[in-house]
Structures are given as C-alpha cells and as structure tokens.
Amino acid sequence: MYDGKKPLLIEAGPGSGKTTVLIERVKYLLNNKGIDPESLLVITFTKKAANELKTRLSEETDNISELDVQKMQISTIHGFCAKILEKAGYVNLSIIGDDLGEKINMFVRKHLEELGFTGIAYASKRDAKNIINKYEEYCTFGVDSQNLIKYIQDNYPISQDYIDFVEQYMEENEGKFPKMEVKENKEFKQSYYNALYLQVAKSYPIYKELMEKENVIDFGHMQLKALEYLRENPDSVFKNILIDEFQDTDPIQMEIFKILMKNCDSATFVGDIDQSIYGFRGSYDNYFEQLSNEYDVKRISLNTNYRSTNQIIDVSEALIKPQRDVHSEKDLKGNRDIDFPIYYISNEDKDNEAENICEFIKYLKETGKIDNYNEIAVLTRSVTSNGNCIKPLMNLLNENNIPYAIKGNKDLLDKDEIKSILTLIYYVISEDKDHHIMNSWEKKWLNLKAFTDTDFKMKLCNLSDETKEILFNIQEQYENDVVAAEKDVSIEVTGKKSRVRSFGGVFKKYNKPEFENGQEILKDIVNKVSFPYLNVQNLEKWGIKNKEDLAFFDKLFEIRENILSEDIEYKNKLTILEIYMRLLEINDYFNADFINNPNNQDEISNLAFISNTLYNYEQMYYNKAIRGAFWFLYTNIEDYGSSNVDPNGVQLMTVHKAKGLEFPVVIVASFSDKKFPSKFISPNPDNGYIHGKPAFFTPYEFLKYKDFENESEEVLIHEEEENRIIYVAMTRAQDILVLSSLVPPSDKENEITYKGSSLVEDLLINKNYAMSLQAKEIEIPKTVCKKPDFEEELLELSFTSLKSYLQCPFRNKLLNHFHFKISDKTQITYGKVIHKALEVINKRIKATGEYLGDDEVKNIVENLFYTNPNIAYDRKQKLKTDKLDDIVDNVIHYYHTFGNKIKVIDSEVQFNVKNKDYGITGAIDLIYETDDGKIGLLDYKYTSSEAKYMKWHKKQLYVYVGVLKSLEEWKNKEISELKVYAIKSRKLVGIPVDYDKINEIMQEMDTVAKNIDENKYPRQKDQHCNKCAFKRICGIDYVN
C-alpha cells in the first residue's frame, strides 16, 4: 500500500475491483496510519455508491467501527458541498435540482418575466429548458457575462424594424407576442433569435439573484458557492481525501479538489479515463493527464480484469489503446482464463435487428445457455430514438411473453392510464368559449373520442356503447366539418380547390412556409365550425340518456364548477392534488381491489409519478393552479419514462445507465453510421440551431474552463468519447458479447461493413476477434460467470411512515410504497415554515454560541414566510396574513422562555441507521444540553393541543432515542430529557425516558417492517378516515 506524500492516482480499469481498492485504502489510512476518521472525505459519483461504500465499510471486521464510518464524510460532491455551505451559514437553502430537472424548470418558468424574457425577447414556458441549459454551461465553465453580452450586442444586432413591429403588435393585441408573424419573416426571425441570445446572457446574473432572494439553489451553483467559500477559507478538517470516479469530474469540482489537496495529508484519486463518457455534463477534460502534468503524482494501474473473458478484454483494449494518454500504465489482462468468441449480427434495418436479437434471446433461454432472462443486457446509445431497435424489440418481447426492464425510455405519455387522467384534467379546466387553434394532443387524441376507446383505452370511466358511439360521431362530424370549411377557405385564399382529405391535413397544410398567415387562416376555418364543447346542454342535445354515464359527467362538471366558478371562495376551492385524486376515484376504477392486484403495479406507479410532479408544482407555484399544472405536463411529459423495473427480465438500457454494472450476456445494438457512434455536431452551426433548438453559442474566450483551440480539437475529443462509450458498453460483458449493426450485410461471407467508421471491420473482421451469428452451425457456450444478484432495495422506515402504517396500512401503501403525494394542509405549510426557521436559528446559535436577537429572528421567519409560494399567494388573495405576527411572537417566546437557556448540541440531526432487514431514517429537531450537563431531545409541534396526540409524540421521541442508542457514539451517553414544545400553545411538555417503552416501540418497528416485506397492507378504520385523501379509493365505511 502506497505510503508516500505524493497524490495517489489509481487507474482502475473495468472489472479490476475498484470498490475493493477504495475500501482497502480507507482501512490502511485508519488502521496503519492512524488517521482521525473525521478527517476522511470520500467523494462518490452517486448516492447509491456512497451508501454501498458505507455499508461495506461497516461490515468490515478489521478494526473499523461503525462509529468510525459514521464520522467519515462519505457522500456525493453535492452532499459535500451542502455540508460546506451549511458551515458557511447557508442553512435555509432549498435545492431545486432533481434527476428530471423538474424543479429548476418550474423555477425558471415561474420567473421568465423577471428574467427579462418579455417584449422583443419573449420566451414561452416551453423555452425554459433551453435557457436552463445555457445557465448550466455558464456556471460549469465560468462565463464572463459582461464581455459575452458585449460580444452578442456587437455581432448579433436587433433591427429597429423588428423592435417597432413587435412593440406595436403587442400593444394592439393585449401583450401577445407575434410568434408566427416573426417566424414567417426572415429578417424578424433573425432579430428575434438575436434578442433571445442577448437576453439569455443578460438574464444569467438575474437568475442567480432570484435564487438568492428565494433561498433556493441548483446543483451547479451549490458547487460554485462551495468553491467560493473554500477559496476564502481553504483550511479544512478533511486532511485525507479520496475521490471515486475521478474521470467524471467537471471543472468546478476540479477546482474544489485542488484547494482540498493544498491542505491535506493524503489525496487519492480513483477512476478510469477510458470510461469518461459524461462530456455533455462538463466532464470532457482529461484530469488524469492534468494531475500528472501539474503535480508530482504516484500513479498505479490496476491491470487485472476479473470480470470478462480474454476475448472481450482483447477487443476492448484494441479499441481504446490508440487514444490512451502517454502517462497511462494501463494494460489490462484477464484473470478468468476463459476463451469465448465474440459475435456480431448484420441487420438490414431496425425491425430486422429486433427480430434477430429476440430470436437470439429465445435461443439462449430455450437451450439453457442462460438460467434467467436478467443475465442479458441490450445496450444502445439511446432507448428513445426511433432509429434503433429498442421499440420494435420491446414489441417482440411482449409478443413472446419475455419479461424485460427498461431504463430511460420516455414513454409515459404512451400509457393508457396517463392519457386517461390527462383527458379528465383537460375537460375540467376547459371553458365554453371561442376555441383556440388546437394543440397536438387535441388534434390526435385529446377530444371526445378519448372517451370512446378509439385511440387508447380510457381507464377512468366505462361509458355505455351507446354513449361512446354518440361521442365518436359528434367528434367525427366536427372533424369532417372542419375539412369541409377548409375547402371553402382554400378557394378564397388560393383560388384553387383543396386536396386536403383529413382533419390533421388541414393543420399540416397551413403550417407550411408558403402560407405566411397560416395561423390566421386556421383561425378562420375553426371559427366557421361549431366546436363540440362538453357540457350539460350538449349532452342533452346529443341525446345521451344512460343514467350511469350522465352521473359520471355530473361528477366531472361538479369538479369543473369548483375550478371555474367565481362564486366559490378561494379557500373552498380544491387543490391540484385534491382534483387529481377526485378524478382518479371518479368512476371506482382506482379502488382498493385494483391497487392490491399485483398485475397493476406499473400502472399505479405511473399515476403516482404524476402526483409527484403535481406536488412539485404546488410547492413551486401555488396549490390551486390546476391549469398551469396541466400545461406544465403538456410541455414536459414527453421527457418522462414509465415504470418498468422487472429485475428478472432482459435489461434494456443506454450505455450510460449501464456504467458500473455487469452482465453475463451483453448485446450492444444498433451500430449505425453517424448515430452510434454519433457524428460531431458543431456547437456553433451556421443557422444557429441544433436539432431545431437555438444554440446560443458561447465563444470559448468567454468561458474560463473551456479552452479548445479550434473546432478540430473539439471533433477529436468528441470522437474519442464516442469510442469510450463503445468501450464501456463492451466491458459490461462477462461471458458473451454480441455487437449488432444496422448496416446491410455485404456479399462477402462472414463480413460486416461499417459505414463511416472502421471500428467493426477493423477490430472484428480483419483481426478475427468475432464471428457472425448468422453463420451456420454456430454453437453458443453456456454462461459460466457469477450470475447477477438483483437485491431489492432495503426498506427504509421513518417515524412518519411507521405512524402511517399503524394508523392505516393501506394508506401507507399508497404514500410510502407507491409514493403518491397529497397536498400539504395549511397547518402543515405553516409548520414547515416554523420548523425551517427554528432549524436556521438553532444552527446559527450553535455556530455563534449566542442568541441572534429578536430582530434577526423576525427577519428569518418573515423571509421564509413570504418565499413560500402558497403563503405568498394567500397574501395576494387578501386572505388572513396575521398568522405571520403570531408565528414570529411564538418563535421569539420560545427562545425567551426555553431556547435561550440551553446549549444547542445540534439541530435537524439527520440519521440513516440500517440493520439486516430495514433502515430507519429521519431527523431530530434538536439535541441540547442543560446548564447542569443533562442531554435532551426536543421535538417541535405546530399545535395548540399538545395533549391530543401525546401518544404519537412519545413514540416519535422514543424512536429517536432507540436510534441514537444503536449508534456507537451514543451507546455510553445518557439521554436524560425528552421534551415536546407546542408552538401555538407555548407549552413545553416533558416525557419520561422509559427504556421498556423504547424497546417496545423498536420491536413494533420490527413488526411493521416484517409486515411491509410480506406485502400486508389491510385497510383499517379509525377516527381519521373521513379526513383521509384516499377515503373514496379505500371504500371503507367512514368513522365519524
């Protein structure tokens, strides 16, 4: 084990035991060097990797205690940055980063006007993603905003004619931007592009200010703030740093690591530049080479691949060696001493490829070459592209009853249950007024035919055949009338008879460039035809008489009335999620029997997914903005994937999703000229657009951390990354590797051509690494490697989920298993504000050792109060805001009577404790110490009836004691006091520390975990049933 002072750079090739090396390095530093575990910082690429590392270290028996593991900082870079910012005093920040980019999207959409995207630089909410992409680039690569703005002003002028036209049009049209008119005028279109380009650059500083104002931050700026703090405060408790997946480092992260290196005793970097495939996230630079050039490093290569056969290692090494940097000592060799051939398939098109792959999968299973379908992974550059085999392969797997799981497929909108719920939301927010030009959904499926099972199966109502026929005919007649109206208008406009024969053809025709006023023509056509509004009068007019069907529409119209009526007070209007749940339960489709049916789990998960988006919308905007929520889904749902996670099925995924995984059989599919590997696309195209989206190119002279000398250098970097993507794909295979190409086979026997690249031809044919699966009498060996062990995620329980299960297991299933979201009640909204305020104040008291003063406490509470969108919206509606004064007074009273008389040990103490069966997660509001040295736990409750729920308050604090006592750090510490502070009634209630009761509640938690593992979720009556958000779904008689 290396013991020198130089930074240690470990090149860990595929299958070389990287995690084992990390663990051994940690053990060496602790046991041999005797370092303080609190001085150890380990950065991983994902939370999952961090948790796995903690678990494996905890299981080690070589003198690594559980307490040692708890003291280490093992986290993602974002977890580390959050800790740094907390130390810097940023304790009230909310993170608007998430895997889908949903929250940051909502944030930018919400603030488009404040960001300056109005007037000549108007941007629609659909444009938010493009704007965010530029902000991310500016942040990651260090933009020089001032000079970039000057560059755009000098080189991308905005014509005065364009300015005058837009301003006059918007003045005459109630502020509406002339989108189509601008699009149809070449000069105006260019000026509009230039105006947006300039405003994106100008708005970036405003974006940062808005985040500061609202106490939110995205992941990139979290890193940037942490870097700024470390530059001013370079001394760190972390004297020993280990960076995993170093090849995926971006420029800001590298700057952070450099500062940490200056002040540490040991620095270890583990990774593999040959597996660097995240250039699109900013990880394009070779920091292995940079470290070697800038520092005197000790470089070690792990050259034994324990995963793959010799042939897989040979072919992957042959691919990647030519581009390996000069400092590398990597030269991978196998350990298994197994020789299996590599195979390739030639395919005429994607359908033919899907057939060949499906037949191969069937062959492997039917002949016993594999034991389970999950031994096979099909990897592609993308799982959403129409140009590869994934979609036809999924169809064939379904037809052949072959299970599969897919990750990253953007197919949520294809699901019947999703179209069904979107249809009902659409019809409850629709008003009877002049109809707009139809959007793409309305033209295709979001119309009266949605109730008739024509384009998809309507899940949320089951109308009679008679009603379905009526609605179908009404919609059909409307579409025919539009086609007929177009024929009249066509003669007026062109003087010629129209050749349009279909409803969709009408819109397609007038969206063509030759019709400069195409939108106006379409408006004229649509206005000539009576639109079939769905309302009571029309149902009667159309002759719908089935009583059950009419009852269904009555329920629909009742919800619509609540949304649209101005006579209903704001406080009595339904929230977004209340409307969502009402629509799910509207026709008894989504009931307890359906939920408990194991065949419906994916469908339920998809519906739960939508509830999470709606919840985020409630939190970012306000909770009754159902129209805005619907249109957010309209512009974003095509990026969302459905639930399909069968662990026993064939695994379909992108190469990026497969990174870090291994499979006995890997099929790398859909190699195709310029698609896989992909061709280089200039970031500065002549027409300013990439795939139809504005590029808004930032010259590299204005980016601190992006320094390509010319485009040819950028092309080379792109091509090398594409080779690395193929390398990563190949090296996922343990026993059998198949390369499948979308290129027609040549006439030559056993040969495959590869347009635009010599990869397959050179590696597989000329060097005889592979044989064709199309060859006759080929014999595939049985897989002999260790088979995949897909462990289910460890169940995590919190006190909230424990309480939920004890009150009603069925409700717990919806909330904690499927993760349905429900609206926060007003009480909860205020409670969250107060809890956050107390957390912020207590953390600052801990840092400074003294009370902040009443004025500062008031400022903190007010800031949190008014940055909550639902409270802010209440204020706009002139609802009660005297709550603020009460909250401020109550918080100050707490500090005057109790909070100022104790020592804050810690606040909002997060814990995640695991045993072999489940984990316990949560956060303790406050751990304190009294003047006489007693340690206590305190929980805040926003209530005026502290005695009403005392049973649950006791259990919660007993769980906290049980958790703390399971930690080595607390085993020998006495917890002497347990208290609940009721904020509204201003009462401090003591709870006796009773270890018999504490053991009982911990045993109760064991029982609940066992019941959940056994899928026991019975419905259970209690006094809260009539207030439950799921009461109609449950169907149990309410207890009043």
PDB file of N, CA and C in Angstrom, residues 864-920:
ATOM      1  N   LEU A 864     -38.755  33.360   5.284  1.00  0.00           N
ATOM      2  CA  LEU A 864     -39.268  32.028   4.964  1.00  0.00           C
ATOM      3  C   LEU A 864     -40.760  32.056   4.708  1.00  0.00           C
ATOM      4  N   PHE A 865     -41.470  32.902   5.439  1.00  0.00           N
ATOM      5  CA  PHE A 865     -42.928  33.011   5.309  1.00  0.00           C
ATOM      6  C   PHE A 865     -43.309  33.486   3.912  1.00  0.00           C
ATOM      7  N   TYR A 866     -42.641  34.534   3.451  1.00  0.00           N
ATOM      8  CA  TYR A 866     -43.050  35.138   2.187  1.00  0.00           C
ATOM      9  C   TYR A 866     -42.400  34.511   0.958  1.00  0.00           C
ATOM     10  N   THR A 867     -41.419  33.653   1.147  1.00  0.00           N
ATOM     11  CA  THR A 867     -40.878  32.922  -0.010  1.00  0.00           C
ATOM     12  C   THR A 867     -41.583  31.587  -0.217  1.00  0.00           C
ATOM     13  N   ASN A 868     -42.517  31.261   0.672  1.00  0.00           N
ATOM     14  CA  ASN A 868     -43.358  30.076   0.441  1.00  0.00           C
ATOM     15  C   ASN A 868     -44.452  30.465  -0.545  1.00  0.00           C
ATOM     16  N   PRO A 869     -44.521  29.810  -1.725  1.00  0.00           N
ATOM     17  CA  PRO A 869     -45.454  30.265  -2.769  1.00  0.00           C
ATOM     18  C   PRO A 869     -46.917  30.199  -2.354  1.00  0.00           C
ATOM     19  N   ASN A 870     -47.291  29.210  -1.559  1.00  0.00           N
ATOM     20  CA  ASN A 870     -48.696  29.096  -1.175  1.00  0.00           C
ATOM     21  C   ASN A 870     -49.096  30.178  -0.187  1.00  0.00           C
ATOM     22  N   ILE A 871     -48.203  30.511   0.743  1.00  0.00           N
ATOM     23  CA  ILE A 871     -48.494  31.614   1.668  1.00  0.00           C
ATOM     24  C   ILE A 871     -48.501  32.937   0.915  1.00  0.00           C
ATOM     25  N   ALA A 872     -47.533  33.116   0.005  1.00  0.00           N
ATOM     26  CA  ALA A 872     -47.467  34.355  -0.767  1.00  0.00           C
ATOM     27  C   ALA A 872     -48.732  34.531  -1.592  1.00  0.00           C
ATOM     28  N   TYR A 873     -49.233  33.427  -2.144  1.00  0.00           N
ATOM     29  CA  TYR A 873     -50.440  33.545  -2.957  1.00  0.00           C
ATOM     30  C   TYR A 873     -51.642  33.867  -2.086  1.00  0.00           C
ATOM     31  N   ASP A 874     -51.692  33.306  -0.875  1.00  0.00           N
ATOM     32  CA  ASP A 874     -52.757  33.658   0.051  1.00  0.00           C
ATOM     33  C   ASP A 874     -52.761  35.167   0.293  1.00  0.00           C
ATOM     34  N   ARG A 875     -51.562  35.726   0.397  1.00  0.00           N
ATOM     35  CA  ARG A 875     -51.458  37.157   0.659  1.00  0.00           C
ATOM     36  C   ARG A 875     -52.032  37.950  -0.508  1.00  0.00           C
ATOM     37  N   LYS A 876     -51.742  37.496  -1.733  1.00  0.00           N
ATOM     38  CA  LYS A 876     -52.286  38.176  -2.903  1.00  0.00           C
ATOM     39  C   LYS A 876     -53.801  38.117  -2.924  1.00  0.00           C
ATOM     40  N   GLN A 877     -54.354  37.027  -2.419  1.00  0.00           N
ATOM     41  CA  GLN A 877     -55.804  36.864  -2.393  1.00  0.00           C
ATOM     42  C   GLN A 877     -56.434  37.566  -1.187  1.00  0.00           C
ATOM     43  N   LYS A 878     -55.601  38.303  -0.432  1.00  0.00           N
ATOM     44  CA  LYS A 878     -56.062  39.047   0.738  1.00  0.00           C
ATOM     45  C   LYS A 878     -56.692  38.135   1.786  1.00  0.00           C
ATOM     46  N   LEU A 879     -56.164  36.913   1.886  1.00  0.00           N
ATOM     47  CA  LEU A 879     -56.589  36.032   2.956  1.00  0.00           C
ATOM     48  C   LEU A 879     -55.823  36.414   4.224  1.00  0.00           C
ATOM     49  N   LYS A 880     -56.106  35.708   5.307  1.00  0.00           N
ATOM     50  CA  LYS A 880     -55.502  36.068   6.587  1.00  0.00           C
ATOM     51  C   LYS A 880     -53.972  35.983   6.531  1.00  0.00           C
ATOM     52  N   THR A 881     -53.316  37.081   6.881  1.00  0.00           N
ATOM     53  CA  THR A 881     -51.855  37.044   6.979  1.00  0.00           C
ATOM     54  C   THR A 881     -51.391  37.446   8.377  1.00  0.00           C
ATOM     55  N   ASP A 882     -52.354  37.588   9.288  1.00  0.00           N
ATOM     56  CA  ASP A 882     -51.974  37.888  10.667  1.00  0.00           C
ATOM     57  C   ASP A 882     -51.263  36.698  11.303  1.00  0.00           C
ATOM     58  N   LYS A 883     -51.252  35.552  10.570  1.00  0.00           N
ATOM     59  CA  LYS A 883     -50.529  34.373  11.041  1.00  0.00           C
ATOM     60  C   LYS A 883     -49.053  34.708  11.271  1.00  0.00           C
ATOM     61  N   LEU A 884     -48.523  35.572  10.399  1.00  0.00           N
ATOM     62  CA  LEU A 884     -47.104  35.878  10.496  1.00  0.00           C
ATOM     63  C   LEU A 884     -46.754  36.465  11.858  1.00  0.00           C
ATOM     64  N   ASP A 885     -47.544  37.441  12.307  1.00  0.00           N
ATOM     65  CA  ASP A 885     -47.265  38.057  13.606  1.00  0.00           C
ATOM     66  C   ASP A 885     -47.316  37.025  14.717  1.00  0.00           C
ATOM     67  N   ASP A 886     -48.319  36.132  14.642  1.00  0.00           N
ATOM     68  CA  ASP A 886     -48.442  35.084  15.658  1.00  0.00           C
ATOM     69  C   ASP A 886     -47.208  34.172  15.648  1.00  0.00           C
ATOM     70  N   ILE A 887     -46.781  33.793  14.452  1.00  0.00           N
ATOM     71  CA  ILE A 887     -45.637  32.880  14.336  1.00  0.00           C
ATOM     72  C   ILE A 887     -44.377  33.536  14.888  1.00  0.00           C
ATOM     73  N   VAL A 888     -44.151  34.786  14.502  1.00  0.00           N
ATOM     74  CA  VAL A 888     -42.970  35.497  14.996  1.00  0.00           C
ATOM     75  C   VAL A 888     -42.995  35.575  16.521  1.00  0.00           C
ATOM     76  N   ASP A 889     -44.157  35.967  17.073  1.00  0.00           N
ATOM     77  CA  ASP A 889     -44.277  36.077  18.534  1.00  0.00           C
ATOM     78  C   ASP A 889     -44.034  34.736  19.216  1.00  0.00           C
ATOM     79  N   ASN A 890     -44.582  33.667  18.627  1.00  0.00           N
ATOM     80  CA  ASN A 890     -44.437  32.343  19.236  1.00  0.00           C
ATOM     81  C   ASN A 890     -42.985  31.865  19.214  1.00  0.00           C
ATOM     82  N   VAL A 891     -42.296  32.121  18.105  1.00  0.00           N
ATOM     83  CA  VAL A 891     -40.898  31.699  18.000  1.00  0.00           C
ATOM     84  C   VAL A 891     -40.035  32.483  18.984  1.00  0.00           C
ATOM     85  N   ILE A 892     -40.237  33.791  19.051  1.00  0.00           N
ATOM     86  CA  ILE A 892     -39.466  34.615  19.992  1.00  0.00           C
ATOM     87  C   ILE A 892     -39.759  34.195  21.434  1.00  0.00           C
ATOM     88  N   HIS A 893     -41.032  33.898  21.722  1.00  0.00           N
ATOM     89  CA  HIS A 893     -41.396  33.470  23.076  1.00  0.00           C
ATOM     90  C   HIS A 893     -40.665  32.188  23.453  1.00  0.00           C
ATOM     91  N   TYR A 894     -40.535  31.266  22.504  1.00  0.00           N
ATOM     92  CA  TYR A 894     -39.818  30.012  22.773  1.00  0.00           C
ATOM     93  C   TYR A 894     -38.378  30.297  23.200  1.00  0.00           C
ATOM     94  N   TYR A 895     -37.707  31.191  22.486  1.00  0.00           N
ATOM     95  CA  TYR A 895     -36.305  31.460  22.814  1.00  0.00           C
ATOM     96  C   TYR A 895     -36.180  32.210  24.147  1.00  0.00           C
ATOM     97  N   HIS A 896     -37.136  33.076  24.443  1.00  0.00           N
ATOM     98  CA  HIS A 896     -37.069  33.801  25.709  1.00  0.00           C
ATOM     99  C   HIS A 896     -37.294  32.888  26.908  1.00  0.00           C
ATOM    100  N   THR A 897     -38.170  31.869  26.742  1.00  0.00           N
ATOM    101  CA  THR A 897     -38.553  31.039  27.882  1.00  0.00           C
ATOM    102  C   THR A 897     -37.748  29.752  28.004  1.00  0.00           C
ATOM    103  N   PHE A 898     -37.239  29.226  26.882  1.00  0.00           N
ATOM    104  CA  PHE A 898     -36.514  27.957  26.966  1.00  0.00           C
ATOM    105  C   PHE A 898     -35.293  27.910  26.046  1.00  0.00           C
ATOM    106  N   GLY A 899     -35.485  28.264  24.797  1.00  0.00           N
ATOM    107  CA  GLY A 899     -34.429  28.083  23.808  1.00  0.00           C
ATOM    108  C   GLY A 899     -33.150  28.822  24.114  1.00  0.00           C
ATOM    109  N   ASN A 900     -33.243  29.911  24.876  1.00  0.00           N
ATOM    110  CA  ASN A 900     -32.065  30.712  25.200  1.00  0.00           C
ATOM    111  C   ASN A 900     -31.371  30.224  26.471  1.00  0.00           C
ATOM    112  N   LYS A 901     -31.945  29.174  27.087  1.00  0.00           N
ATOM    113  CA  LYS A 901     -31.413  28.690  28.361  1.00  0.00           C
ATOM    114  C   LYS A 901     -30.714  27.340  28.223  1.00  0.00           C
ATOM    115  N   ILE A 902     -30.579  26.869  27.002  1.00  0.00           N
ATOM    116  CA  ILE A 902     -29.929  25.577  26.761  1.00  0.00           C
ATOM    117  C   ILE A 902     -28.790  25.759  25.770  1.00  0.00           C
ATOM    118  N   LYS A 903     -27.925  24.772  25.729  1.00  0.00           N
ATOM    119  CA  LYS A 903     -26.842  24.763  24.748  1.00  0.00           C
ATOM    120  C   LYS A 903     -27.262  23.871  23.581  1.00  0.00           C
ATOM    121  N   VAL A 904     -27.218  24.424  22.379  1.00  0.00           N
ATOM    122  CA  VAL A 904     -27.571  23.651  21.190  1.00  0.00           C
ATOM    123  C   VAL A 904     -26.406  22.738  20.829  1.00  0.00           C
ATOM    124  N   ILE A 905     -26.622  21.436  20.958  1.00  0.00           N
ATOM    125  CA  ILE A 905     -25.609  20.474  20.510  1.00  0.00           C
ATOM    126  C   ILE A 905     -25.717  20.292  19.003  1.00  0.00           C
ATOM    127  N   ASP A 906     -26.941  20.131  18.529  1.00  0.00           N
ATOM    128  CA  ASP A 906     -27.143  20.024  17.079  1.00  0.00           C
ATOM    129  C   ASP A 906     -28.618  20.217  16.765  1.00  0.00           C
ATOM    130  N   SER A 907     -28.878  20.606  15.521  1.00  0.00           N
ATOM    131  CA  SER A 907     -30.244  20.884  15.085  1.00  0.00           C
ATOM    132  C   SER A 907     -30.527  20.166  13.783  1.00  0.00           C
ATOM    133  N   GLU A 908     -31.760  19.679  13.654  1.00  0.00           N
ATOM    134  CA  GLU A 908     -32.181  18.931  12.455  1.00  0.00           C
ATOM    135  C   GLU A 908     -31.136  17.857  12.148  1.00  0.00           C
ATOM    136  N   VAL A 909     -30.969  16.957  13.110  1.00  0.00           N
ATOM    137  CA  VAL A 909     -29.929  15.932  13.040  1.00  0.00           C
ATOM    138  C   VAL A 909     -30.421  14.765  12.188  1.00  0.00           C
ATOM    139  N   GLN A 910     -29.860  14.653  10.987  1.00  0.00           N
ATOM    140  CA  GLN A 910     -30.259  13.591  10.077  1.00  0.00           C
ATOM    141  C   GLN A 910     -29.656  12.259  10.518  1.00  0.00           C
ATOM    142  N   PHE A 911     -30.437  11.179  10.380  1.00  0.00           N
ATOM    143  CA  PHE A 911     -29.892   9.848  10.661  1.00  0.00           C
ATOM    144  C   PHE A 911     -30.411   8.852   9.636  1.00  0.00           C
ATOM    145  N   ASN A 912     -29.610   7.850   9.391  1.00  0.00           N
ATOM    146  CA  ASN A 912     -29.975   6.757   8.493  1.00  0.00           C
ATOM    147  C   ASN A 912     -29.263   5.511   9.012  1.00  0.00           C
ATOM    148  N   VAL A 913     -29.979   4.758   9.832  1.00  0.00           N
ATOM    149  CA  VAL A 913     -29.412   3.597  10.515  1.00  0.00           C
ATOM    150  C   VAL A 913     -29.966   2.335   9.880  1.00  0.00           C
ATOM    151  N   LYS A 914     -29.090   1.381   9.579  1.00  0.00           N
ATOM    152  CA  LYS A 914     -29.518   0.170   8.895  1.00  0.00           C
ATOM    153  C   LYS A 914     -29.258  -1.057   9.747  1.00  0.00           C
ATOM    154  N   ASN A 915     -30.177  -2.015   9.655  1.00  0.00           N
ATOM    155  CA  ASN A 915     -29.903  -3.365  10.139  1.00  0.00           C
ATOM    156  C   ASN A 915     -30.087  -4.300   8.960  1.00  0.00           C
ATOM    157  N   LYS A 916     -30.076  -5.591   9.182  1.00  0.00           N
ATOM    158  CA  LYS A 916     -30.109  -6.514   8.043  1.00  0.00           C
ATOM    159  C   LYS A 916     -31.448  -6.510   7.311  1.00  0.00           C
ATOM    160  N   ASP A 917     -32.515  -6.047   7.966  1.00  0.00           N
ATOM    161  CA  ASP A 917     -33.847  -6.120   7.381  1.00  0.00           C
ATOM    162  C   ASP A 917     -34.370  -4.794   6.850  1.00  0.00           C
ATOM    163  N   TYR A 918     -33.982  -3.697   7.459  1.00  0.00           N
ATOM    164  CA  TYR A 918     -34.506  -2.391   7.033  1.00  0.00           C
ATOM    165  C   TYR A 918     -33.641  -1.277   7.597  1.00  0.00           C
ATOM    166  N   GLY A 919     -33.908  -0.078   7.108  1.00  0.00           N
ATOM    167  CA  GLY A 919     -33.210   1.090   7.619  1.00  0.00           C
ATOM    168  C   GLY A 919     -34.195   2.033   8.280  1.00  0.00           C
ATOM    169  N   ILE A 920     -33.694   2.857   9.188  1.00  0.00           N
ATOM    170  CA  ILE A 920     -34.528   3.862   9.844  1.00  0.00           C
ATOM    171  C   ILE A 920     -33.945   5.229   9.508  1.00  0.00           C
TER     172      ILE A 920
END
